[in-house]
Tab-separated table of C-alpha atoms and ligand atoms in Angstrom:
chain	number	residue	atom	x	y	z
A	1342	MET	CA	-40.024	-40.555	-2.054
A	1343	LYS	CA	-37.744	-38.299	-4.063
A	1344	ASN	CA	-34.979	-36.336	-2.385
A	1345	ALA	CA	-35.147	-32.824	-3.870
A	1346	CYS	CA	-32.421	-30.182	-4.093
A	1347	ASP	CA	-31.516	-27.084	-6.131
A	1348	THR	CA	-28.272	-28.422	-7.515
A	1349	LEU	CA	-26.700	-31.834	-7.778
A	1350	ILE	CA	-23.039	-32.382	-8.518
A	1351	THR	CA	-22.530	-35.851	-9.850
A	1352	ASN	CA	-20.040	-37.928	-11.743
A	1353	ALA	CA	-16.977	-36.833	-9.762
A	1354	LYS	CA	-13.866	-38.961	-9.923
A	1355	GLY	CA	-13.583	-38.200	-6.210
A	1356	VAL	CA	-14.640	-35.590	-3.704
A	1357	VAL	CA	-11.786	-34.417	-1.490
A	1358	ILE	CA	-13.079	-34.034	2.059
A	1359	PRO	CA	-10.572	-32.956	4.700
A	1360	GLU	CA	-10.212	-35.396	7.615
A	1361	ILE	CA	-12.107	-38.022	5.619
A	1362	GLY	CA	-10.255	-38.482	2.364
A	1363	ILE	CA	-11.237	-38.815	-1.265
A	1364	ILE	CA	-14.634	-40.412	-1.561
A	1365	GLN	CA	-17.082	-41.401	-4.257
A	1366	THR	CA	-20.212	-39.373	-3.670
A	1367	ASN	CA	-22.791	-37.053	-5.132
A	1368	ILE	CA	-23.216	-33.592	-3.643
A	1369	LEU	CA	-26.716	-32.225	-3.030
A	1370	ILE	CA	-26.970	-28.457	-2.627
A	1371	GLU	CA	-29.920	-26.463	-1.337
A	1372	ASN	CA	-30.094	-22.707	-0.636
A	1373	GLY	CA	-26.348	-22.274	-1.045
A	1374	LYS	CA	-25.479	-24.968	1.486
A	1375	ILE	CA	-24.424	-28.575	1.188
A	1376	LYS	CA	-27.611	-30.516	1.916
A	1377	SER	CA	-26.187	-34.014	1.880
A	1378	LEU	CA	-23.650	-36.356	0.343
A	1379	GLN	CA	-25.144	-39.436	-1.258
A	1380	ARG	CA	-23.633	-42.418	-2.929
A	1381	SER	CA	-26.598	-43.096	-5.196
A	1382	ILE	CA	-28.575	-40.616	-7.278
A	1383	ASP	CA	-31.512	-42.957	-7.858
A	1384	ASN	CA	-33.993	-40.995	-5.789
A	1385	ILE	CA	-32.782	-37.480	-6.274
A	1386	GLN	CA	-34.646	-34.715	-8.016
A	1387	ALA	CA	-32.523	-31.677	-8.779
A	1388	SER	CA	-33.387	-28.462	-10.618
A	1389	LYS	CA	-29.826	-28.253	-11.912
A	1390	ILE	CA	-27.392	-31.076	-12.486
A	1391	ILE	CA	-23.684	-30.419	-12.859
A	1392	SER	CA	-21.530	-33.245	-14.115
A	1393	ALA	CA	-17.984	-33.171	-12.763
A	1394	ASN	CA	-17.026	-35.202	-15.853
A	1395	ASP	CA	-14.853	-37.625	-13.939
A	1396	LYS	CA	-12.799	-34.885	-12.319
A	1397	TYR	CA	-12.021	-34.118	-8.685
A	1398	VAL	CA	-14.065	-31.819	-6.479
A	1399	LEU	CA	-12.273	-29.867	-3.728
A	1400	PRO	CA	-13.441	-27.397	-1.086
A	1401	GLY	CA	-13.329	-23.809	-2.377
A	1402	VAL	CA	-9.992	-22.133	-1.778
A	1403	ILE	CA	-9.633	-19.596	1.019
A	1404	ASP	CA	-6.818	-17.165	0.280
A	1405	PRO	CA	-5.810	-15.670	3.624
A	1406	HIS	CA	-3.474	-13.035	2.208
A	1407	VAL	CA	-4.696	-10.621	-0.470
A	1408	HIS	CA	-3.855	-6.964	-1.068
A	1409	TYR	CA	-6.359	-5.042	-3.160
A	1410	GLY	CA	-7.735	-1.558	-2.740
A	1411	VAL	CA	-4.214	-0.154	-2.375
A	1412	TYR	CA	-3.568	1.275	-5.835
A	1413	ARG	CA	-7.201	1.549	-6.885
A	1414	PRO	CA	-10.225	2.126	-4.654
A	1415	ILE	CA	-11.815	-1.033	-3.335
A	1416	GLU	CA	-15.055	-0.629	-5.317
A	1417	GLU	CA	-13.069	-1.022	-8.548
A	1418	ALA	CA	-10.374	-3.371	-7.323
A	1419	ALA	CA	-12.905	-5.817	-5.866
A	1420	GLN	CA	-14.461	-6.400	-9.290
A	1421	THR	CA	-11.277	-7.342	-11.123
A	1422	GLU	CA	-9.473	-9.116	-8.297
A	1423	SER	CA	-12.478	-11.209	-7.286
A	1424	ALA	CA	-12.854	-12.152	-10.965
A	1425	SER	CA	-9.241	-13.314	-10.857
A	1426	ALA	CA	-10.079	-15.234	-7.668
A	1427	CYS	CA	-12.830	-17.103	-9.575
A	1428	ILE	CA	-10.292	-18.202	-12.205
A	1429	GLY	CA	-8.068	-19.602	-9.464
A	1430	GLY	CA	-10.824	-21.411	-7.582
A	1431	VAL	CA	-10.649	-18.964	-4.681
A	1432	THR	CA	-14.105	-18.742	-3.095
A	1433	THR	CA	-13.144	-16.597	-0.089
A	1434	MET	CA	-10.483	-13.894	-0.326
A	1435	MET	CA	-9.189	-12.351	2.866
A	1436	ARG	CA	-8.164	-8.746	2.428
A	1437	ILE	CA	-5.348	-7.262	4.450
A	1438	LEU	CA	-6.761	-3.830	5.104
A	1439	ARG	CA	-4.393	-1.005	5.994
A	1440	MET	CA	-6.036	2.103	7.384
A	1441	THR	CA	-4.112	5.010	8.896
A	1442	GLY	CA	-6.852	6.493	11.041
A	1443	SER	CA	-9.400	4.947	13.347
A	1444	TYR	CA	-10.962	1.646	12.317
A	1445	THR	CA	-14.308	2.944	13.507
A	1446	ASP	CA	-14.375	4.415	9.973
A	1447	ILE	CA	-14.288	0.948	8.427
A	1448	GLU	CA	-17.925	1.188	7.356
A	1449	LYS	CA	-16.841	3.260	4.318
A	1450	GLN	CA	-14.628	0.386	3.162
A	1451	LEU	CA	-17.341	-2.160	3.833
A	1452	SER	CA	-20.048	-0.304	1.942
A	1453	ALA	CA	-17.719	0.313	-1.018
A	1454	SER	CA	-16.940	-3.411	-1.044
A	1455	ARG	CA	-20.574	-4.475	-1.070
A	1456	GLY	CA	-21.980	-5.560	-4.415
A	1457	ASN	CA	-18.557	-5.589	-6.059
A	1458	HIS	CA	-17.288	-9.102	-5.370
A	1459	TYR	CA	-17.869	-12.338	-7.239
A	1460	VAL	CA	-16.603	-14.368	-4.298
A	1461	ASP	CA	-16.923	-14.088	-0.529
A	1462	TYR	CA	-14.448	-11.954	1.359
A	1463	SER	CA	-13.286	-11.292	4.864
A	1464	ILE	CA	-10.884	-8.755	6.334
A	1465	HIS	CA	-7.775	-8.686	8.508
A	1466	ALA	CA	-7.029	-5.275	10.001
A	1467	SER	CA	-3.432	-4.029	10.083
A	1468	ILE	CA	-2.486	-2.257	13.271
A	1469	LEU	CA	-0.047	0.407	12.117
A	1470	HIS	CA	-0.345	2.905	14.928
A	1471	ARG	CA	-0.722	2.684	18.679
A	1472	SER	CA	-4.069	4.532	18.643
A	1473	GLN	CA	-5.603	1.748	16.539
A	1474	ILE	CA	-5.216	-0.819	19.325
A	1475	GLN	CA	-8.255	0.666	21.017
A	1476	ASP	CA	-10.312	-0.180	17.899
A	1477	ILE	CA	-9.698	-3.922	18.323
A	1478	PRO	CA	-12.738	-4.638	20.559
A	1479	TYR	CA	-14.974	-2.715	18.135
A	1480	LEU	CA	-13.700	-4.702	15.143
A	1481	VAL	CA	-14.116	-8.005	16.956
A	1482	GLU	CA	-17.547	-7.370	18.462
A	1483	LYS	CA	-19.243	-5.224	15.846
A	1484	ILE	CA	-17.621	-6.114	12.542
A	1485	GLY	CA	-16.495	-9.717	12.880
A	1486	ILE	CA	-12.799	-9.099	12.287
A	1487	ASN	CA	-10.633	-11.102	14.676
A	1488	SER	CA	-7.218	-11.151	13.017
A	1489	PHE	CA	-4.748	-8.278	13.209
A	1490	LYS	CA	-1.590	-7.823	11.235
A	1491	VAL	CA	1.591	-6.327	12.595
A	1492	TYR	CA	4.428	-5.218	10.334
A	1493	MET	CA	7.662	-5.823	12.244
A	1494	ASN	CA	9.482	-4.874	9.034
A	1495	LEU	CA	8.628	-1.187	9.465
A	1496	GLY	CA	10.852	1.163	11.408
A	1497	GLY	CA	13.997	3.265	11.203
A	1498	GLU	CA	14.559	4.450	7.659
A	1499	LEU	CA	12.406	1.621	6.258
A	1500	ASN	CA	9.206	3.033	7.702
A	1501	HIS	CA	7.063	3.707	4.621
A	1502	ILE	CA	4.067	1.612	3.667
A	1503	TYR	CA	1.255	2.104	1.166
A	1504	VAL	CA	-2.097	2.206	2.905
A	1505	ASP	CA	-5.443	1.402	1.336
A	1506	LEU	CA	-7.223	4.115	-0.598
A	1507	GLU	CA	-10.272	5.906	0.663
A	1508	PRO	CA	-13.235	4.742	-1.426
A	1509	GLY	CA	-13.659	7.098	-4.377
A	1510	SER	CA	-10.044	8.277	-4.255
A	1511	ASP	CA	-7.319	7.069	-6.584
A	1512	GLU	CA	-4.187	8.728	-5.280
A	1513	PRO	CA	-1.967	6.042	-3.679
A	1514	ARG	CA	-0.558	7.218	-0.351
A	1515	TYR	CA	2.007	6.254	2.238
A	1516	SER	CA	1.982	6.152	5.960
A	1517	GLU	CA	5.044	6.284	8.193
A	1518	VAL	CA	5.044	3.398	10.596
A	1519	ASN	CA	7.440	2.463	13.358
A	1520	VAL	CA	6.797	-0.879	15.021
A	1521	ASN	CA	8.928	-1.053	18.155
A	1522	ASP	CA	8.884	-3.804	20.790
A	1523	GLU	CA	6.405	-1.933	22.925
A	1524	LEU	CA	3.882	-1.619	20.079
A	1525	LEU	CA	4.438	-5.230	19.005
A	1526	SER	CA	3.826	-6.622	22.473
A	1527	SER	CA	0.774	-4.390	22.986
A	1528	ILE	CA	-0.795	-5.661	19.770
A	1529	ILE	CA	-0.135	-9.318	20.629
A	1530	LYS	CA	-1.496	-8.803	24.125
A	1531	SER	CA	-4.582	-6.909	23.028
A	1532	ALA	CA	-5.382	-9.446	20.294
A	1533	LYS	CA	-5.147	-12.200	22.903
A	1534	ILE	CA	-7.449	-10.394	25.337
A	1535	ASN	CA	-9.973	-9.994	22.508
A	1536	ASN	CA	-9.849	-13.663	21.460
A	1537	SER	CA	-8.105	-12.760	18.231
A	1538	LEU	CA	-5.127	-13.813	16.204
A	1539	THR	CA	-2.023	-11.721	15.510
A	1540	MET	CA	-0.544	-12.063	12.039
A	1541	VAL	CA	3.139	-11.237	11.899
A	1542	HIS	CA	5.327	-9.941	9.090
A	1543	ALA	CA	8.641	-10.955	10.618
A	1544	GLU	CA	11.602	-8.936	9.353
A	1545	ASP	CA	13.936	-6.573	11.134
A	1546	PRO	CA	13.995	-3.146	9.423
A	1547	LEU	CA	17.207	-1.966	11.073
A	1548	MET	CA	19.106	-5.036	9.951
A	1549	CYS	CA	17.627	-4.841	6.453
A	1550	ALA	CA	18.568	-1.158	6.153
A	1551	GLU	CA	22.121	-1.906	7.260
A	1552	TYR	CA	22.542	-4.785	4.789
A	1553	MET	CA	20.978	-2.754	2.002
A	1554	ARG	CA	23.417	0.100	2.564
A	1555	ALA	CA	26.409	-2.237	2.597
A	1556	ILE	CA	25.302	-3.986	-0.596
A	1557	LYS	CA	24.631	-0.726	-2.419
A	1558	ASN	CA	28.121	0.462	-1.484
A	1559	LYS	CA	29.822	-2.727	-2.620
A	1560	GLN	CA	28.259	-2.569	-6.088
A	1561	GLU	CA	28.900	-6.225	-6.810
A	1562	ASN	CA	27.605	-7.525	-10.087
A	1563	LEU	CA	25.159	-10.103	-8.752
A	1564	PRO	CA	21.928	-11.334	-10.313
A	1565	ILE	CA	19.051	-8.977	-9.425
A	1566	LEU	CA	17.140	-11.224	-7.048
A	1567	GLU	CA	20.320	-12.472	-5.400
A	1568	THR	CA	21.090	-8.860	-4.549
A	1569	TRP	CA	17.593	-8.381	-3.163
A	1570	SER	CA	17.791	-11.570	-1.120
A	1571	ARG	CA	21.084	-10.462	0.455
A	1572	CYS	CA	19.592	-7.080	1.349
A	1573	ARG	CA	16.931	-8.750	3.470
A	1574	PRO	CA	18.692	-11.793	4.934
A	1575	ALA	CA	16.962	-14.728	6.596
A	1576	LEU	CA	18.806	-13.693	9.745
A	1577	SER	CA	16.516	-10.666	9.975
A	1578	GLU	CA	13.469	-12.956	9.806
A	1579	ILE	CA	14.960	-15.218	12.473
A	1580	ARG	CA	15.583	-12.336	14.833
A	1581	SER	CA	12.006	-11.063	14.473
A	1582	ILE	CA	10.392	-14.501	14.689
A	1583	THR	CA	12.258	-15.224	17.900
A	1584	LYS	CA	11.186	-11.928	19.412
A	1585	ALA	CA	7.515	-12.275	18.424
A	1586	ALA	CA	7.413	-15.871	19.659
A	1587	SER	CA	8.736	-14.833	23.048
A	1588	PHE	CA	5.917	-12.278	23.400
A	1589	ALA	CA	3.449	-14.968	22.326
A	1590	ARG	CA	4.686	-17.218	25.147
A	1591	GLN	CA	4.453	-14.343	27.589
A	1592	PHE	CA	0.776	-13.737	26.741
A	1593	ASN	CA	-0.007	-17.376	25.923
A	1594	SER	CA	-1.256	-16.252	22.527
A	1595	GLU	CA	-1.278	-17.672	19.019
A	1596	LEU	CA	0.675	-16.140	16.154
A	1597	TYR	CA	0.297	-16.538	12.432
A	1598	PHE	CA	3.522	-15.947	10.500
A	1599	VAL	CA	2.745	-14.685	7.010
A	1600	HIS	CA	4.792	-15.376	3.884
A	1601	ILE	CA	7.552	-17.647	5.162
A	1602	GLY	CA	9.863	-18.297	2.221
A	1603	SER	CA	13.256	-19.220	3.625
A	1604	ALA	CA	14.263	-22.554	5.102
A	1605	ARG	CA	15.918	-20.854	8.069
A	1606	ALA	CA	12.851	-18.798	8.972
A	1607	LEU	CA	10.746	-21.949	8.752
A	1608	GLU	CA	13.134	-23.921	10.949
A	1609	THR	CA	13.148	-21.119	13.512
A	1610	ILE	CA	9.358	-21.226	13.853
A	1611	LEU	CA	9.439	-25.022	14.140
A	1612	GLN	CA	11.958	-24.731	16.961
A	1613	GLN	CA	9.895	-22.042	18.679
A	1614	ARG	CA	6.820	-24.273	18.423
A	1615	THR	CA	8.453	-26.835	20.656
A	1616	ARG	CA	9.089	-24.277	23.388
A	1617	GLY	CA	6.213	-23.999	25.862
A	1618	GLY	CA	2.539	-23.430	25.190
A	1619	ARG	CA	0.297	-25.329	22.865
A	1620	LYS	CA	2.187	-27.050	20.137
A	1621	ASN	CA	0.424	-25.471	17.217
A	1622	SER	CA	0.073	-21.968	18.496
A	1623	LEU	CA	2.537	-20.692	15.890
A	1624	TYR	CA	1.084	-21.007	12.419
A	1625	ILE	CA	3.105	-20.940	9.220
A	1626	GLU	CA	1.966	-19.553	5.891
A	1627	THR	CA	4.026	-19.790	2.735
A	1628	CYS	CA	3.264	-18.400	-0.721
A	1629	PRO	CA	3.190	-20.020	-4.173
A	1630	HIS	CA	6.123	-17.941	-5.452
A	1631	TYR	CA	8.478	-19.410	-2.843
A	1632	LEU	CA	7.568	-22.832	-4.245
A	1633	THR	CA	8.210	-21.928	-7.883
A	1634	HIS	CA	10.831	-19.211	-8.093
A	1635	SER	CA	14.397	-18.961	-6.876
A	1636	THR	CA	16.914	-16.153	-7.274
A	1637	ASP	CA	17.695	-17.745	-10.675
A	1638	PHE	CA	14.556	-15.994	-11.947
A	1639	ASP	CA	16.756	-12.896	-12.292
A	1640	SER	CA	13.944	-10.468	-13.059
A	1641	ILE	CA	12.845	-7.317	-11.357
A	1642	LEU	CA	9.307	-8.732	-11.473
A	1643	GLY	CA	10.344	-11.129	-8.732
A	1644	LYS	CA	10.909	-8.367	-6.181
A	1645	VAL	CA	8.906	-9.204	-3.089
A	1646	VAL	CA	9.304	-9.039	0.689
A	1647	PRO	CA	10.545	-11.267	2.150
A	1648	PRO	CA	12.654	-12.023	-0.927
A	1649	ILE	CA	12.618	-15.059	-3.153
A	1650	ARG	CA	15.477	-17.296	-1.994
A	1651	SER	CA	17.700	-20.087	-3.320
A	1652	LYS	CA	16.766	-23.354	-5.032
A	1653	SER	CA	17.541	-25.239	-1.855
A	1654	ASP	CA	15.073	-23.086	0.114
A	1655	LEU	CA	12.480	-23.861	-2.544
A	1656	TYR	CA	12.930	-27.631	-2.219
A	1657	HIS	CA	12.956	-27.360	1.552
A	1658	LEU	CA	9.548	-25.648	1.439
A	1659	TRP	CA	8.057	-28.412	-0.698
A	1660	SER	CA	9.089	-31.039	1.832
A	1661	ALA	CA	7.747	-28.937	4.706
A	1662	LEU	CA	4.494	-28.616	2.799
A	1663	ARG	CA	4.324	-32.361	2.265
A	1664	ASP	CA	5.223	-33.147	5.876
A	1665	GLY	CA	2.515	-30.952	7.363
A	1666	GLN	CA	4.861	-28.359	8.866
A	1667	ILE	CA	3.337	-25.567	6.813
A	1668	ASP	CA	-0.260	-24.761	7.736
A	1669	THR	CA	-1.507	-22.587	4.915
A	1670	ILE	CA	-0.722	-21.036	1.573
A	1671	GLY	CA	-1.580	-17.415	0.946
A	1672	THR	CA	-0.867	-15.622	-2.295
A	1673	ASP	CA	0.242	-12.202	-0.962
A	1674	HIS	CA	-1.486	-11.027	-4.141
A	1675	VAL	CA	-0.739	-7.419	-5.041
A	1676	ALA	CA	-2.778	-5.996	-7.873
A	1677	SER	CA	-0.355	-3.559	-9.477
A	1678	ARG	CA	0.293	-2.636	-13.121
A	1679	LEU	CA	3.608	-3.380	-14.800
A	1680	SER	CA	4.392	0.319	-15.205
A	1681	MET	CA	4.134	0.830	-11.430
A	1682	LYS	CA	5.875	-2.434	-10.638
A	1683	VAL	CA	9.107	-1.705	-12.490
A	1684	GLY	CA	9.526	1.843	-11.166
A	1685	LYS	CA	12.670	3.299	-12.775
A	1686	GLY	CA	13.735	-0.152	-13.900
A	1687	ASP	CA	16.133	-0.970	-11.072
A	1688	ILE	CA	15.663	-3.247	-8.071
A	1689	TRP	CA	15.681	-0.304	-5.634
A	1690	SER	CA	12.813	1.642	-7.157
A	1691	ALA	CA	10.694	-1.342	-8.248
A	1692	LEU	CA	7.555	-2.024	-6.263
A	1693	ALA	CA	7.508	-5.138	-4.094
A	1694	GLY	CA	4.821	-7.780	-4.673
A	1695	PHE	CA	2.938	-9.139	-7.680
A	1696	PRO	CA	-0.378	-10.831	-8.500
A	1697	GLY	CA	-0.942	-14.475	-7.524
A	1698	LEU	CA	-4.631	-15.173	-6.795
A	1699	ALA	CA	-5.413	-17.023	-10.003
A	1700	THR	CA	-2.259	-19.112	-10.166
A	1701	MET	CA	-2.071	-20.626	-6.661
A	1702	ILE	CA	-4.126	-23.739	-7.411
A	1703	PRO	CA	-2.640	-24.291	-10.891
A	1704	VAL	CA	0.854	-24.060	-9.339
A	1705	LEU	CA	-0.016	-26.558	-6.595
A	1706	LEU	CA	-1.611	-28.971	-9.043
A	1707	SER	CA	1.046	-28.623	-11.721
A	1708	ASN	CA	4.200	-28.520	-9.623
A	1709	GLY	CA	2.810	-30.337	-6.590
A	1710	VAL	CA	0.187	-32.994	-7.287
A	1711	ASN	CA	1.196	-33.767	-10.869
A	1712	LYS	CA	4.837	-34.065	-9.830
A	1713	HIS	CA	3.969	-36.316	-6.884
A	1714	ARG	CA	5.280	-33.872	-4.313
A	1715	ILE	CA	1.985	-33.491	-2.450
A	1716	SER	CA	-1.421	-35.158	-2.479
A	1717	LEU	CA	-4.771	-33.624	-3.391
A	1718	GLU	CA	-5.823	-34.072	0.241
A	1719	ARG	CA	-2.865	-31.964	1.316
A	1720	VAL	CA	-3.811	-29.287	-1.234
A	1721	ALA	CA	-7.300	-29.129	0.307
A	1722	GLU	CA	-5.804	-28.835	3.794
A	1723	VAL	CA	-3.369	-25.996	3.119
A	1724	THR	CA	-5.627	-24.009	0.812
A	1725	SER	CA	-8.929	-24.386	2.609
A	1726	TYR	CA	-9.396	-26.590	5.677
A	1727	ASN	CA	-6.496	-25.340	7.836
A	1728	THR	CA	-7.128	-21.762	6.769
A	1729	SER	CA	-10.803	-21.962	7.732
A	1730	LYS	CA	-9.920	-23.394	11.133
A	1731	ILE	CA	-7.199	-20.863	11.891
A	1732	PHE	CA	-9.346	-17.878	10.940
A	1733	GLY	CA	-12.635	-18.988	12.475
A	1734	LEU	CA	-14.461	-19.827	9.247
A	1735	TYR	CA	-14.865	-23.541	9.970
A	1736	PRO	CA	-17.196	-25.432	9.546
A	1737	ARG	CA	-19.066	-22.861	7.484
A	1738	LYS	CA	-16.169	-22.974	5.034
A	1739	GLY	CA	-13.130	-25.199	4.508
A	1740	THR	CA	-14.886	-28.497	3.887
A	1741	ILE	CA	-17.602	-30.243	1.925
A	1742	GLN	CA	-20.002	-31.463	4.592
A	1743	PRO	CA	-23.741	-31.155	5.207
A	1744	GLY	CA	-24.480	-27.682	6.563
A	1745	SER	CA	-21.341	-26.047	5.119
A	1746	ASP	CA	-21.526	-23.359	2.449
A	1747	ALA	CA	-21.551	-24.890	-1.018
A	1748	ASP	CA	-18.134	-23.399	-1.877
A	1749	LEU	CA	-16.302	-25.819	-4.100
A	1750	ILE	CA	-14.176	-26.225	-7.160
A	1751	ILE	CA	-13.891	-28.854	-9.843
A	1752	VAL	CA	-10.304	-29.324	-11.005
A	1753	ASP	CA	-8.982	-30.902	-14.170
A	1754	LEU	CA	-5.571	-32.372	-13.375
A	1755	ALA	CA	-4.808	-32.984	-17.041
A	1756	LEU	CA	-5.769	-29.579	-18.404
A	1757	LYS	CA	-2.784	-27.618	-19.685
A	1758	LYS	CA	-2.847	-23.868	-20.146
A	1759	ARG	CA	-0.116	-21.420	-20.963
A	1760	VAL	CA	-0.251	-18.543	-18.492
A	1761	SER	CA	-0.769	-14.995	-19.708
A	1762	PRO	CA	-2.044	-11.923	-17.825
A	1763	GLN	CA	-5.217	-11.972	-19.962
A	1764	LEU	CA	-6.057	-15.486	-18.804
A	1765	LEU	CA	-5.935	-14.435	-15.154
A	1766	LYS	CA	-8.391	-11.505	-15.421
A	1767	SER	CA	-6.727	-9.353	-12.781
A	1768	TYR	CA	-6.102	-5.606	-13.109
A	1769	SER	CA	-2.425	-6.589	-13.235
A	1770	ASP	CA	-1.065	-6.727	-16.755
A	1771	TYR	CA	1.841	-9.012	-15.876
A	1772	THR	CA	2.498	-12.233	-13.988
A	1773	ILE	CA	5.655	-13.988	-12.823
A	1774	TYR	CA	4.274	-17.115	-14.541
A	1775	ASP	CA	3.941	-15.502	-17.973
A	1776	GLY	CA	4.549	-18.163	-20.621
A	1777	TRP	CA	4.617	-21.062	-18.121
A	1778	GLU	CA	2.591	-24.080	-19.106
A	1779	LEU	CA	0.756	-25.236	-15.993
A	1780	LYS	CA	-1.001	-28.596	-15.932
A	1781	GLY	CA	-4.025	-28.732	-13.626
A	1782	TRP	CA	-6.660	-25.966	-13.448
A	1783	PRO	CA	-9.995	-25.281	-11.813
A	1784	VAL	CA	-12.711	-25.693	-14.462
A	1785	LEU	CA	-15.601	-24.669	-12.230
A	1786	THR	CA	-15.809	-22.429	-9.177
A	1787	MET	CA	-18.935	-22.357	-7.025
A	1788	VAL	CA	-19.652	-19.890	-4.236
A	1789	ARG	CA	-22.612	-20.709	-1.965
A	1790	GLY	CA	-24.265	-22.783	-4.666
A	1791	ILE	CA	-23.759	-20.281	-7.497
A	1792	VAL	CA	-21.367	-21.022	-10.361
A	1793	VAL	CA	-19.076	-17.988	-10.681
A	1794	MET	CA	-16.585	-19.479	-13.150
A	1795	GLU	CA	-16.829	-22.221	-15.716
A	1796	ASN	CA	-14.135	-23.267	-18.181
A	1797	GLY	CA	-12.050	-20.179	-17.564
A	1798	GLU	CA	-14.942	-17.757	-18.071
A	1799	VAL	CA	-16.223	-15.647	-15.197
A	1800	GLU	CA	-20.025	-15.612	-14.910
A	1801	LYS	CA	-20.604	-11.854	-15.179
A	1802	ARG	CA	-24.137	-12.079	-13.791
A	1803	SER	CA	-22.747	-13.257	-10.489
A	1804	LEU	CA	-20.966	-9.951	-9.780
A	1805	GLY	CA	-22.174	-8.870	-6.351
A	1806	HIS	CA	-22.873	-12.422	-5.207
A	1807	GLY	CA	-19.815	-12.345	-2.926
A	1808	GLU	CA	-20.593	-11.381	0.650
A	1809	PHE	CA	-18.586	-10.043	3.556
A	1810	ILE	CA	-17.993	-12.896	5.976
A	1811	SER	CA	-18.106	-11.756	9.548
A	1812	ARG	CA	-16.270	-14.140	11.865
A	1813	PRO	CA	-17.389	-15.325	15.314
A	1814	THR	CA	-15.993	-13.524	18.354
A	1815	ASN	CA	-14.980	-16.619	20.265
A	1816	CYS	CA	-12.838	-18.569	17.843
A	1817	HIS	CA	-9.490	-17.836	19.484
A	1818	LYS	CA	-10.543	-18.385	23.078
B	1351	ZN	ZN1	1.286	-9.159	2.188
């Protein structure tokens, strides 16, 4: 008897399956799900056969840290940024939503998002104001959002943050936010009570403001990014990490530290992990730019918070990535145009953040796997498996196993491409990798059984295929 399926992926050099390893198998897909993995294709009848052409297949990438809908309304931003996700092999993008008012109005954002994504998406809600804490149960129970971001970096004179646009509007706007200890602990506590995860931006705004003032006054002639790094010292991260971790112990809750880029911040979290509670209750995310750029970059384009650090921090992060100390990689993608990014042309007025969705996997393959710093299995863990487990998407996503969504990528480790903004298909017209030759690219991206990118071309007909992924209410019990 023949074993029928919609789509068969065959001829892979290896299929990278977290917890199992790299195996020789064929992948049978039916109705957007993995139907089975079979060694032999003798008895299989498939409507569509995709040859992996002796290349590796990995689980689709889950990017846990994406900003879009900030400078353009989500209905427009979703189209370009999810196209860029396809290029980078990202099959689920997790938006960090920042609303100023009540999150009971989130339906407007959700309906504007619908039909405008190529890839699946999920949402983390930022809690900027005390009044929003009461919206947490609603978001968890009714919407399927169970991760909440707190910005410890906002307060004092550094209290401005861009919030997401109302659908249909295109006037970027600020909110004034002041995260004091009382608000921080209330968010951590409330997230815990609602079986949710708190995501922490750990920097101390008072310390950063003080350092920034001193450095401006000194007027030393330092390289641009060295100046920026000194304005926001690792010490400020350490102070905030220590404080947040102590609240986490108090409420026996988990924390997810976003964008860790300095060796000292990383070491502080590792130390805090050993103190009380479950060992892995403090998660660590780093970003591709901390693995590729140091203050030597010396360009205003590299302005980001927390700042890009020294070469030695960069090497330290690669070993932590290899050794399993870092849990996930998020891009902290910001879809801005060059004209907005550079501001008046100085480090003070430039906008923080830059695009990164499409280049995460190429960076990890080129500078990681192809340079023997990390294995392909490790890439699958930090870009998909760990992320899916931490955010309650597993086993629907994060692996290639029967019953999971057929989200996967085929990567060509030998393919070289020179990076340009055009290649990446984001709204952003610049990239910090402009001109870099990266070796190792996704050549096919599949979301729930549908090919959304092949050979660097986005499949335009699949616009709207991406769905909002609501997460289960009990995953952080
Ligand atoms: Zn961010």
